[in-house]
Short mmCIF file of C-alpha atoms and ligand atoms in Angstrom, two decimals:
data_model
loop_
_atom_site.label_atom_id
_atom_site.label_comp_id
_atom_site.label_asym_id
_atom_site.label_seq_id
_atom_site.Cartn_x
_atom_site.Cartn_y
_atom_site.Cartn_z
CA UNK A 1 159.27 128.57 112.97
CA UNK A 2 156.86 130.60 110.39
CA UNK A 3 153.35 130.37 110.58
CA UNK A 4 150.43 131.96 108.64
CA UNK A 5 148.10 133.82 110.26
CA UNK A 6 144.47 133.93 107.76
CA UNK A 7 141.55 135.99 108.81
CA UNK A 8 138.96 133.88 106.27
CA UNK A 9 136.04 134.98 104.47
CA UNK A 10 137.58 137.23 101.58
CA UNK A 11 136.19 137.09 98.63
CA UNK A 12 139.44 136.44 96.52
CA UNK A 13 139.29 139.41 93.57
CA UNK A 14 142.38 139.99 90.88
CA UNK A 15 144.67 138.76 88.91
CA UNK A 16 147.67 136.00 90.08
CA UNK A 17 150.63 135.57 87.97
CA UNK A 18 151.80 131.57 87.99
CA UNK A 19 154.78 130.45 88.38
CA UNK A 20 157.37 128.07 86.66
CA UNK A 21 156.39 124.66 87.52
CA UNK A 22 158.51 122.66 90.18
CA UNK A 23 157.52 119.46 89.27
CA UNK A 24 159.84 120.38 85.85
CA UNK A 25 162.68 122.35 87.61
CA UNK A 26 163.18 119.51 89.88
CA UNK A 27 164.23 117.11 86.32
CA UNK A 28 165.75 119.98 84.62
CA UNK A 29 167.82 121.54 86.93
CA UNK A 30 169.47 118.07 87.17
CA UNK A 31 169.60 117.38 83.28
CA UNK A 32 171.39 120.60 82.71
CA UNK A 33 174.27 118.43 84.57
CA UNK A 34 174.31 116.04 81.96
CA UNK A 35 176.30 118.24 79.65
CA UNK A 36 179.68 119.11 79.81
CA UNK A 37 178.67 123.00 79.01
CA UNK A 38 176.21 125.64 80.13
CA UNK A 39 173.02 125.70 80.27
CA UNK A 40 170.63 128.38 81.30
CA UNK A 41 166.92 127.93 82.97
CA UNK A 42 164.37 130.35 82.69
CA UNK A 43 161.01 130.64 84.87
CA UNK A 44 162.01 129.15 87.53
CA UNK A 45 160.09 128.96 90.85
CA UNK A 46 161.45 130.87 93.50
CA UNK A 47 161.09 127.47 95.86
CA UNK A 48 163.17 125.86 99.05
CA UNK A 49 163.32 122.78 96.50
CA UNK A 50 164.90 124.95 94.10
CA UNK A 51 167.28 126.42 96.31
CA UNK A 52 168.08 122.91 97.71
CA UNK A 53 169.03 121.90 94.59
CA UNK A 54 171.68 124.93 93.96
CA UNK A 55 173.19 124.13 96.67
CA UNK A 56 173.79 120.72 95.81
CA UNK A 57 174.52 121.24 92.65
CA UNK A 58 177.27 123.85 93.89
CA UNK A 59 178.76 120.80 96.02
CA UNK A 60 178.88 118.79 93.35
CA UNK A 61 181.50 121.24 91.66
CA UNK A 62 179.23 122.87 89.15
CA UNK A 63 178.72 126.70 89.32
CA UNK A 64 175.40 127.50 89.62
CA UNK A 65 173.93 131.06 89.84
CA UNK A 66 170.96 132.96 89.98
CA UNK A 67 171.12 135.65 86.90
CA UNK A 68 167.68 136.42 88.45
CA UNK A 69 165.17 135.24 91.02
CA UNK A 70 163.52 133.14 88.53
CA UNK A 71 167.02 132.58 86.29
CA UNK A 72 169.99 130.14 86.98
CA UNK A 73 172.92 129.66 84.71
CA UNK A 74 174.78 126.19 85.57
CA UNK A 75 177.91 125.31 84.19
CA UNK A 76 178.86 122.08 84.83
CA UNK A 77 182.18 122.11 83.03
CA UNK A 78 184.18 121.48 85.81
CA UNK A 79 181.49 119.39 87.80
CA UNK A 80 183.38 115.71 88.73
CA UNK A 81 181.87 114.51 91.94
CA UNK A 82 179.45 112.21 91.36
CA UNK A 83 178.29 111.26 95.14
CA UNK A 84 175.23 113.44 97.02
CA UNK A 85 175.25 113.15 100.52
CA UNK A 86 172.03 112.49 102.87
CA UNK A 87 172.27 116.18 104.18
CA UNK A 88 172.71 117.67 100.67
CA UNK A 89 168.80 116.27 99.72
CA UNK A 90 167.22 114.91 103.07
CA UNK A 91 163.99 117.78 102.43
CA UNK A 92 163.77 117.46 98.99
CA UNK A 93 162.20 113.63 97.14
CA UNK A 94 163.20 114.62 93.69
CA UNK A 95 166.76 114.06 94.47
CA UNK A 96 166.62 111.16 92.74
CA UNK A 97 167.15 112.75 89.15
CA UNK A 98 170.62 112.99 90.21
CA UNK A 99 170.71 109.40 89.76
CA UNK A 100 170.01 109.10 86.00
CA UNK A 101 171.76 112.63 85.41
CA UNK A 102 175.33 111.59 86.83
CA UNK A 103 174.64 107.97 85.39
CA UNK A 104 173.87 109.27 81.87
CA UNK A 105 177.11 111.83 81.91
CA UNK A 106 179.72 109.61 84.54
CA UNK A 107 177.98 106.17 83.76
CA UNK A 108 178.43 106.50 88.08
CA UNK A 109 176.19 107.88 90.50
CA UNK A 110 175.59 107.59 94.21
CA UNK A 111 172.47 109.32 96.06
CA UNK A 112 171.00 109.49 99.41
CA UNK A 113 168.11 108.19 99.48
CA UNK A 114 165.28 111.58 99.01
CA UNK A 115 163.35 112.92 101.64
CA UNK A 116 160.32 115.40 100.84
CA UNK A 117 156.51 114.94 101.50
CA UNK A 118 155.51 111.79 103.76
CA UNK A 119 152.53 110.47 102.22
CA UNK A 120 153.04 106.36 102.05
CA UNK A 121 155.58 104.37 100.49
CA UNK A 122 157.44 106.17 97.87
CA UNK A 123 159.48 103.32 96.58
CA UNK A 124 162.21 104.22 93.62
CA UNK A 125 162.05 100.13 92.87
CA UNK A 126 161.30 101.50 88.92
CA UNK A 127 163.81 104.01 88.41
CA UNK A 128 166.21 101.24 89.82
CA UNK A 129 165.08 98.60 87.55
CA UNK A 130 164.75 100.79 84.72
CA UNK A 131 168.56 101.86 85.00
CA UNK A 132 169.26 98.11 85.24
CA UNK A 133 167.29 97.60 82.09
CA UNK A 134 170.01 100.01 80.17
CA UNK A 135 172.94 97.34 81.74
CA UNK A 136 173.32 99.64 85.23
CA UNK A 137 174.69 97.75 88.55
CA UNK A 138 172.31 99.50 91.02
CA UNK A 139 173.42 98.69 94.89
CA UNK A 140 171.55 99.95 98.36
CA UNK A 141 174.61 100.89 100.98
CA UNK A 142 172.42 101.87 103.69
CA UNK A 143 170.29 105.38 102.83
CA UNK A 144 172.62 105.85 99.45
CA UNK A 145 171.82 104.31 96.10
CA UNK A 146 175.04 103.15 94.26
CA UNK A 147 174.43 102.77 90.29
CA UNK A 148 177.66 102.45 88.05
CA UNK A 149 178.01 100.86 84.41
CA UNK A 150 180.82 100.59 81.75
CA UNK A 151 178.30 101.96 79.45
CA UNK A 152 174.70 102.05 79.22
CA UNK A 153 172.40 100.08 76.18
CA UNK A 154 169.44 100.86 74.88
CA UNK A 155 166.57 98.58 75.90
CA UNK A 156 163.09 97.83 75.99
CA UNK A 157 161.24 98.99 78.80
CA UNK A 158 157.82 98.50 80.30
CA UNK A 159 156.42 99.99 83.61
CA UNK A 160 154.00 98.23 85.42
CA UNK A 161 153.22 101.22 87.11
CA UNK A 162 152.79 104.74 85.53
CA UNK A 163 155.47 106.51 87.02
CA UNK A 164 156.35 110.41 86.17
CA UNK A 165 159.63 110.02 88.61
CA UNK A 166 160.92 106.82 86.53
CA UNK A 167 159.56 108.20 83.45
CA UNK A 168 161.95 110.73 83.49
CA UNK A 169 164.78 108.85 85.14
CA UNK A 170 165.33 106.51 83.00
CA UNK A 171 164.14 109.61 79.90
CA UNK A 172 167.72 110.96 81.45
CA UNK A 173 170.03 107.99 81.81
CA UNK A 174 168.86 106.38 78.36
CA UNK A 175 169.53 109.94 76.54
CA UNK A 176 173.10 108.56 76.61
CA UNK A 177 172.68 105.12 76.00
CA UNK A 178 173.85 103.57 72.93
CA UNK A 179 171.21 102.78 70.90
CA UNK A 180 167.16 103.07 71.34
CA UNK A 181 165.33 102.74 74.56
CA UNK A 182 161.60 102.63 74.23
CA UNK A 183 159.51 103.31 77.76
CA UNK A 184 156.07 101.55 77.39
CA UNK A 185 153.06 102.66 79.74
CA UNK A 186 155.34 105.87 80.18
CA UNK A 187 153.64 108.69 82.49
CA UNK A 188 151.87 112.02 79.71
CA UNK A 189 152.21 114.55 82.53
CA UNK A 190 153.39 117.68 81.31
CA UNK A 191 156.14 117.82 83.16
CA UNK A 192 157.77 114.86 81.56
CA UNK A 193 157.12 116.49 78.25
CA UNK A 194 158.88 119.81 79.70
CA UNK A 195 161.50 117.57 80.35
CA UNK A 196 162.12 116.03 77.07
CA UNK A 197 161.77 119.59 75.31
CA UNK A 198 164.80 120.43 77.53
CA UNK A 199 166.83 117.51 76.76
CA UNK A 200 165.78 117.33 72.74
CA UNK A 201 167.41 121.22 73.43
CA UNK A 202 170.64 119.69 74.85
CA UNK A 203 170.77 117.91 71.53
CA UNK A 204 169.14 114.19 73.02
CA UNK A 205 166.71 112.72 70.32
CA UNK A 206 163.40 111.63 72.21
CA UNK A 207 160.37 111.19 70.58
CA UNK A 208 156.63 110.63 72.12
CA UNK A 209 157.11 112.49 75.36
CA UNK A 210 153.28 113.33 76.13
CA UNK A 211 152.22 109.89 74.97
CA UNK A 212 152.33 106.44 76.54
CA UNK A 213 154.65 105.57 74.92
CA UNK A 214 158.61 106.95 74.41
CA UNK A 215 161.12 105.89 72.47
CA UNK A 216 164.78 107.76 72.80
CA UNK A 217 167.96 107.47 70.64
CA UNK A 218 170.70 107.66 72.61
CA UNK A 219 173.33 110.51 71.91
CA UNK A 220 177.11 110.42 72.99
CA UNK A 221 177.71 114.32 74.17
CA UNK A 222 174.47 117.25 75.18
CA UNK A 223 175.40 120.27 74.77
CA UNK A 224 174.78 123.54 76.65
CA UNK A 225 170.81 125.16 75.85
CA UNK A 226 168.31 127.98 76.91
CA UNK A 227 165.14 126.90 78.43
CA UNK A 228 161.97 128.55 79.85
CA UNK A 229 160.22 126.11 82.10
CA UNK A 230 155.99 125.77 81.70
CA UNK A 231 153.71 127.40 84.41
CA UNK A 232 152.99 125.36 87.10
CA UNK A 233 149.82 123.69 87.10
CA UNK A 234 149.21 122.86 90.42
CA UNK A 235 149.90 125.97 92.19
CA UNK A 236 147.36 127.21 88.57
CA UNK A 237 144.93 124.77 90.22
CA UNK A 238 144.86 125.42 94.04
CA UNK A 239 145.00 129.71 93.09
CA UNK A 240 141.74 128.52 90.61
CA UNK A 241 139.90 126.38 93.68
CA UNK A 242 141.21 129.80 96.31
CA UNK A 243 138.89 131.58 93.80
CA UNK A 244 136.13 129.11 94.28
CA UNK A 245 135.90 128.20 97.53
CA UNK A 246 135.94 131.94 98.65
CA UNK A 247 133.31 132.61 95.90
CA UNK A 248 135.38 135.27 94.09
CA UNK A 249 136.61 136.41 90.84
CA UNK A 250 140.31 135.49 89.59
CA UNK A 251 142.14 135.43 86.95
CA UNK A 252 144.97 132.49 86.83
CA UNK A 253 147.52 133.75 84.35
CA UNK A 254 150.62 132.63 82.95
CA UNK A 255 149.57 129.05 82.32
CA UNK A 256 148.53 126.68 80.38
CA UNK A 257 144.78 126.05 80.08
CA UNK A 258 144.54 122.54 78.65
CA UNK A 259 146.92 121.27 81.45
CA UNK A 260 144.05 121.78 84.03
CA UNK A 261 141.16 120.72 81.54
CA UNK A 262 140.42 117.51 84.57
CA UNK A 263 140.12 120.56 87.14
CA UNK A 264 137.84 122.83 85.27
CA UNK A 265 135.45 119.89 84.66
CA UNK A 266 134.84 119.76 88.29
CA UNK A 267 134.48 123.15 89.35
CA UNK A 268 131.86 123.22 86.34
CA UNK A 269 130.41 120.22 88.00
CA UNK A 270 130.40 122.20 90.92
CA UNK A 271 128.65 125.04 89.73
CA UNK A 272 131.88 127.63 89.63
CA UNK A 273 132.20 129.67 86.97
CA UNK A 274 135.41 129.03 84.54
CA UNK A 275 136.23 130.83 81.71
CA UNK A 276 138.93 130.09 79.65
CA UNK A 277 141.36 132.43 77.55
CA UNK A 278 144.73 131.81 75.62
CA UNK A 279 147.09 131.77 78.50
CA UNK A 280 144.70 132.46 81.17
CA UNK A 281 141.78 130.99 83.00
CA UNK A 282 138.94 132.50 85.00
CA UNK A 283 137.39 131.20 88.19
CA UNK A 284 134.40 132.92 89.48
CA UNK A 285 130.52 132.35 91.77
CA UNK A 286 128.33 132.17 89.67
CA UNK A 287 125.49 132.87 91.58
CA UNK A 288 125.03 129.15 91.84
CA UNK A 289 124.84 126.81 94.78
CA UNK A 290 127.66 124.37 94.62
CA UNK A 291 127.12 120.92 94.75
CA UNK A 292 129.00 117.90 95.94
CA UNK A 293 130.58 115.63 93.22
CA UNK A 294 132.58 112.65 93.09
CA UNK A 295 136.81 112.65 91.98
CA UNK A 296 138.89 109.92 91.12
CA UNK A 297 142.77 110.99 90.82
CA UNK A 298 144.51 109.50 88.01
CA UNK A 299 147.88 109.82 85.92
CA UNK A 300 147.51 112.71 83.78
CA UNK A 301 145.31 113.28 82.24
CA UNK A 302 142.75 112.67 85.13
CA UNK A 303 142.93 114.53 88.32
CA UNK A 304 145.99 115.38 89.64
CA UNK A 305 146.64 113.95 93.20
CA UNK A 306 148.25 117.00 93.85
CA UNK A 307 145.06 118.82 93.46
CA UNK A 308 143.27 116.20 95.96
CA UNK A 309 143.44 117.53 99.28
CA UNK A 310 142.39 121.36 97.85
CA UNK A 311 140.22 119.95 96.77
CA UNK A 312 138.51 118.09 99.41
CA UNK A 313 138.26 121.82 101.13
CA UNK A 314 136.15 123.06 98.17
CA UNK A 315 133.73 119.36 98.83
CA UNK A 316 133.69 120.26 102.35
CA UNK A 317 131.56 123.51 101.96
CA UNK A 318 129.71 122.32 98.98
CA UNK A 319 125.88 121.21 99.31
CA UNK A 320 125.57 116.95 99.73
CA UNK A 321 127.78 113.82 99.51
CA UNK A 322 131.14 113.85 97.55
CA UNK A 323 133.46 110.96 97.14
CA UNK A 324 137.06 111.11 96.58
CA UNK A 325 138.96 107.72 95.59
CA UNK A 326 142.86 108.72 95.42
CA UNK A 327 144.38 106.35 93.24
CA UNK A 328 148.40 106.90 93.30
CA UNK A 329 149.32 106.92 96.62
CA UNK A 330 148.27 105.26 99.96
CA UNK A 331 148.51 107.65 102.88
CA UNK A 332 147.43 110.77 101.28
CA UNK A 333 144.26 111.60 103.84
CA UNK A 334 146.53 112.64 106.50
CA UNK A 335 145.62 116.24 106.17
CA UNK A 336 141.59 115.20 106.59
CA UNK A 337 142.33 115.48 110.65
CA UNK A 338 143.21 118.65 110.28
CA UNK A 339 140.39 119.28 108.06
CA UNK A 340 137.70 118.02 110.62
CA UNK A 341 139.16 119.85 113.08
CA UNK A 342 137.77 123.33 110.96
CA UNK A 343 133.96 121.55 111.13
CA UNK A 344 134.89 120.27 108.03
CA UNK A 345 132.66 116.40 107.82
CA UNK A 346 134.75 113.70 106.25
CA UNK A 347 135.12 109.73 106.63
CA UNK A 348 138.29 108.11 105.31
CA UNK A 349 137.58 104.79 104.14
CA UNK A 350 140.42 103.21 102.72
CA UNK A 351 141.34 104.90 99.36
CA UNK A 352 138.24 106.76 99.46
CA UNK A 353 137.29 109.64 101.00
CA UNK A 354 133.07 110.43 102.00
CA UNK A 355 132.43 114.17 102.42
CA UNK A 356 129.50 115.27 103.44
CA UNK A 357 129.13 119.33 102.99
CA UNK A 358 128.59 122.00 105.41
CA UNK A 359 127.75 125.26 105.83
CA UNK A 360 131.21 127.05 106.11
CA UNK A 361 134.01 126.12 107.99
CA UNK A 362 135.29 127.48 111.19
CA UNK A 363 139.16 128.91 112.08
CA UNK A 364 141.63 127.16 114.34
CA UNK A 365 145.07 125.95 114.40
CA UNK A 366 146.22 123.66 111.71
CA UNK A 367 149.15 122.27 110.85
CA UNK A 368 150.49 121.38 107.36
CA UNK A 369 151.07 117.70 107.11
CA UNK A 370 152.96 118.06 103.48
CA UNK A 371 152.95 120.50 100.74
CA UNK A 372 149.82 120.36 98.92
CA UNK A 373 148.19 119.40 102.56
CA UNK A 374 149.55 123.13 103.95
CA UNK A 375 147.97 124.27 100.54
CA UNK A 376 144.72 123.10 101.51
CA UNK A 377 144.54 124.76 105.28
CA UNK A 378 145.66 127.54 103.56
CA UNK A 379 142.20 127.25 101.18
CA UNK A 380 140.17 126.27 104.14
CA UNK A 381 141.96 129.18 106.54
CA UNK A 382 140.54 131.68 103.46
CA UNK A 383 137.11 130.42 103.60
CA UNK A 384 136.03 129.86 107.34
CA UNK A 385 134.51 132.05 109.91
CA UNK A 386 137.32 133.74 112.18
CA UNK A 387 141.14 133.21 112.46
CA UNK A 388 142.90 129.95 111.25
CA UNK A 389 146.90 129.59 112.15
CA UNK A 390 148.49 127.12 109.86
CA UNK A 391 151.83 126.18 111.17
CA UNK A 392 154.98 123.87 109.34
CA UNK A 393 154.85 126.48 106.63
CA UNK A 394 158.14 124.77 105.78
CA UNK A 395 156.20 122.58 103.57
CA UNK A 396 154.43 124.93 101.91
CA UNK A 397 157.62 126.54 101.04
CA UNK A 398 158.95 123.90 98.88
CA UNK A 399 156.47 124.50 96.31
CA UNK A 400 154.56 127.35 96.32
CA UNK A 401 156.58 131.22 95.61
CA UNK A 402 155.67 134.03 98.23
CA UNK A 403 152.18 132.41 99.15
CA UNK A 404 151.65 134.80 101.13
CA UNK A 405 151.92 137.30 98.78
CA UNK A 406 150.26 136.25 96.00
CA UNK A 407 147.15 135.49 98.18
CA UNK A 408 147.08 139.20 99.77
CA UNK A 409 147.57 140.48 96.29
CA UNK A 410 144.04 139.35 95.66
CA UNK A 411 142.58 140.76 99.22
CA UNK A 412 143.13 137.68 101.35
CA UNK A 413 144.32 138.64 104.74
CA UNK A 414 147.00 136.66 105.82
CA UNK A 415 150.57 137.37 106.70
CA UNK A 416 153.21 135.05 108.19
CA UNK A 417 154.46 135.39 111.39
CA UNK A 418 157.83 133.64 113.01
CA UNK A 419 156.81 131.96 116.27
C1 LIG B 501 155.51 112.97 91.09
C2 LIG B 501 155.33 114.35 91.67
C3 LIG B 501 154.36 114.28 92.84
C4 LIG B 501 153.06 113.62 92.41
C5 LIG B 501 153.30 112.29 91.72
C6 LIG B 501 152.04 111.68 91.13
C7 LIG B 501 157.50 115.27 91.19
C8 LIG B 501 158.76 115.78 91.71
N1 LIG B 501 156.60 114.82 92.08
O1 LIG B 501 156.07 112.18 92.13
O2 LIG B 501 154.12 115.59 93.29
O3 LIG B 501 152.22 113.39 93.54
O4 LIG B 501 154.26 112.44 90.66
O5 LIG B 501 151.49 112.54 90.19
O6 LIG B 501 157.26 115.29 89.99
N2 LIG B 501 155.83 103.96 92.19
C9 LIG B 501 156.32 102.69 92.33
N3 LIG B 501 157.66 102.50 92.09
C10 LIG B 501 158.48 103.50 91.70
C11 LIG B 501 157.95 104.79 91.55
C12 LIG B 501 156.61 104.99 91.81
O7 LIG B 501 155.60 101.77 92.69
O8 LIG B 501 159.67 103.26 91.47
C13 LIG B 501 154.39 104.20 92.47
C14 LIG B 501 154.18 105.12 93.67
O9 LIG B 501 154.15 104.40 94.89
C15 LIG B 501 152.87 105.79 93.35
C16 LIG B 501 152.85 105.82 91.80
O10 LIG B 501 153.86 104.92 91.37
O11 LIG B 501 151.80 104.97 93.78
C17 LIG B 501 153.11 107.18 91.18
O12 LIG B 501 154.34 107.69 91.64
P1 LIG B 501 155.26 108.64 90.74
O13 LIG B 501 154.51 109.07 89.53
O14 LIG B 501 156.56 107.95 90.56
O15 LIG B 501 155.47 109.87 91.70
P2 LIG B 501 156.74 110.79 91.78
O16 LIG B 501 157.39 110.87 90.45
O17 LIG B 501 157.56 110.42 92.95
#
């Protein structure tokens, strides 16, 4: 079992390189199915949820390979199976793109139900409905979801919930409906624009993608395309609050700067300095104390819950009272007792969060509780007093490429051990 071993206190100094974002090679790795051709995928992260999904995609009967580390070609010419067992996806939640993927192409699909980060109910109920919108049977047998049609219509379709997962699902299935689907109160992350881009590639005809609402006419056949995935804003975001919280000078390159607009606001609020370039944004002290402030996490674009628990470590160590109110899901504090445990002061109220600042944290073992969770002992293991062991680095490992690389690259000390 790996674990990371920080000595904190570093003042964080360079440049980081971001990579492709997982959120979009999670849907696109699974789109590329969808056509009866190949398809290759560029800037990809080099992430255990990648790599789970080559494999299953390789069990499926499609040949996926890695050209590069960051490249896979997938030709799904000869792909036919159209079931994906419980062991193929139990680490990884975004298994359920398979769904509207084999759907679209097979009008059949059955998936184990996904595993992936713990934080509250993660209920599929939309993606379900949605596919029953387009004329789908959808059945539960057991852990596997069962959804099979003659053919798939266009239809009308509003969530009552902004949801990026059905979003795209039912983006997928609907790119080979007959006829025009329209999504209403769609999700405007970039990811589900990333998405579409990818799909309009294939040869689907979407339109809106980045708005609330999306309205897609459906094609018979995608073909094969060439695709180069955006930078990842979240790992962008928790390398830009590493720079803050450690009161040191980085440059976050390879991205792009209005997707973390909602973050920059706050570490402005704070009293960080940001500066922002083309494809690049800087995060530096500015001499200035920092200040507690409140965040409310939102659909794109507010505040990313993603970004939440980093950055409740960068309101830990600021001066006063900050609130957080996480909106989107319901058991996404978990990582606070770890938090506390580091000196860190914080009250969990419900949705909301009351920090009260201190002076700096101090290093212990931690666990990681889920991915952006491990992310934030990571943060807090950079800035405290002393040595901080974070252990179930597995998490962390699902979405963020050679963490412990990237960090030493900019004078952290930290290096992972196997225990
Ligand atoms: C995606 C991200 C995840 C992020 C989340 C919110 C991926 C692979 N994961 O997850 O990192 O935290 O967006 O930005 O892109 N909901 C329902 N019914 C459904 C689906 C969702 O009620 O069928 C609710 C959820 O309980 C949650 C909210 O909708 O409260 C948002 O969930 P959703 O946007 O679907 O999250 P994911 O797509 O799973």
């Amino acid at each position: 079992m790996d674990k990371l071993v920080i000595k904190g206190q570093n003042r964080l100094k360079g440049e980081v390189i971001i990579s492709g974002a997982k959120n979009a090679a999670v849907a696109i790795i699974p789109a590329a199915i969808m056509a009866d051709d190949v398809c290759i995928i560029e800037n990809l992260p080099y992430i255990e949820d990648v790599k789970c999904l080559f494999a299953t995609l390789n069990k499926l009967g499609a040949k996926c390979e890695y050209i590069d580390k960051h490249t896979l070609r997938i030709d799904s010419r000869n792909l036919e199976n159209v079931s994906v067992t419980f062991e193929e996806v139990r680490k990884m939640r975004a298994s359920y793109y398979l769904l509207g993927a084999l759907l679209a192409r097979f009008k059949s699909a059955e998936v184990a139900m996904p595993g992936g980060c713990n934080f509250g109910t993660r209920p599929i109920d939309l993606h379900l409905s949605g596919f029953a919108s387009l004329g789908a049977e959808v059945e539960m047998k057991g852990e596997v979801v069962k959804v099979s049609a003659q053919s798939l219509k266009g239809a009308s379709i509003y969530m009552d919930t902004v949801s990026v997962g059905a979003t795209i699902n039912i983006m997928l299935a609907a790119s080979m409906a007959e006829g025009v689907t329209t999504i209403e109160n769609a999700a405007r992350e970039p990811h589900v624009v990333d998405a579409a881009n990818f799909l309009n590639m294939m040869g689907a005809n979407i339109k809106g993608a980045g708005t609330d609402v999306i309205r897609i006419t459906g094609v018979e056949k995608l073909h094969g395309a060439q695709y180069t995935i955006i930078p990842d804003q979240i790992e962008a975001g928790t390398y830009m609050i590493a720079a803050a919280v450690t009161k040191g000078d980085v440059v976050v390159k390879n991205i792009i700067p209005t997707h973390m607009d909602s973050l920059s606001a706050k570490l402005l609020e704070i009293g960080v300095g940001v500066e922002e370039g083309d494809d690049y944004i800087r995060v530096f002290y500015d001499d200035k104390e920092y200040k507690g402030v409140n965040v409310r996490t939102m659909a794109y674009p507010g505040f990313p819950t993603d970004m939440q628990p980093q950055m409740a470590v960068l309101l830990s160590v600021c001066k006063g009272k900050s609130v957080i109110t996480e909106n989107v899901w319901d058991k996404r504090y978990q990582y606070t007792d770890e938090l506390k445990r580091l000196g860190a002061k914080i009250n969990v109220e419900g949705r909301m969060a009351i920090i009260e600042g201190v002076e700096s944290l101090t290093g212990t073992d931690v666990d990681a509780t889920d991915l952006r969770a491990g992310a934030a002992m990571i943060l807090a293991g950079l800035c405290a007093r002393g040595e901080t062991v974070v252990g179930e680095v597995k998490y962390i490992d699902r979405g963020y490429e050679e963490v412990e690389n990237k960090f030493g690259l900019l004078g952290a000390d930290i290096k992972r051990v196997s225990m």
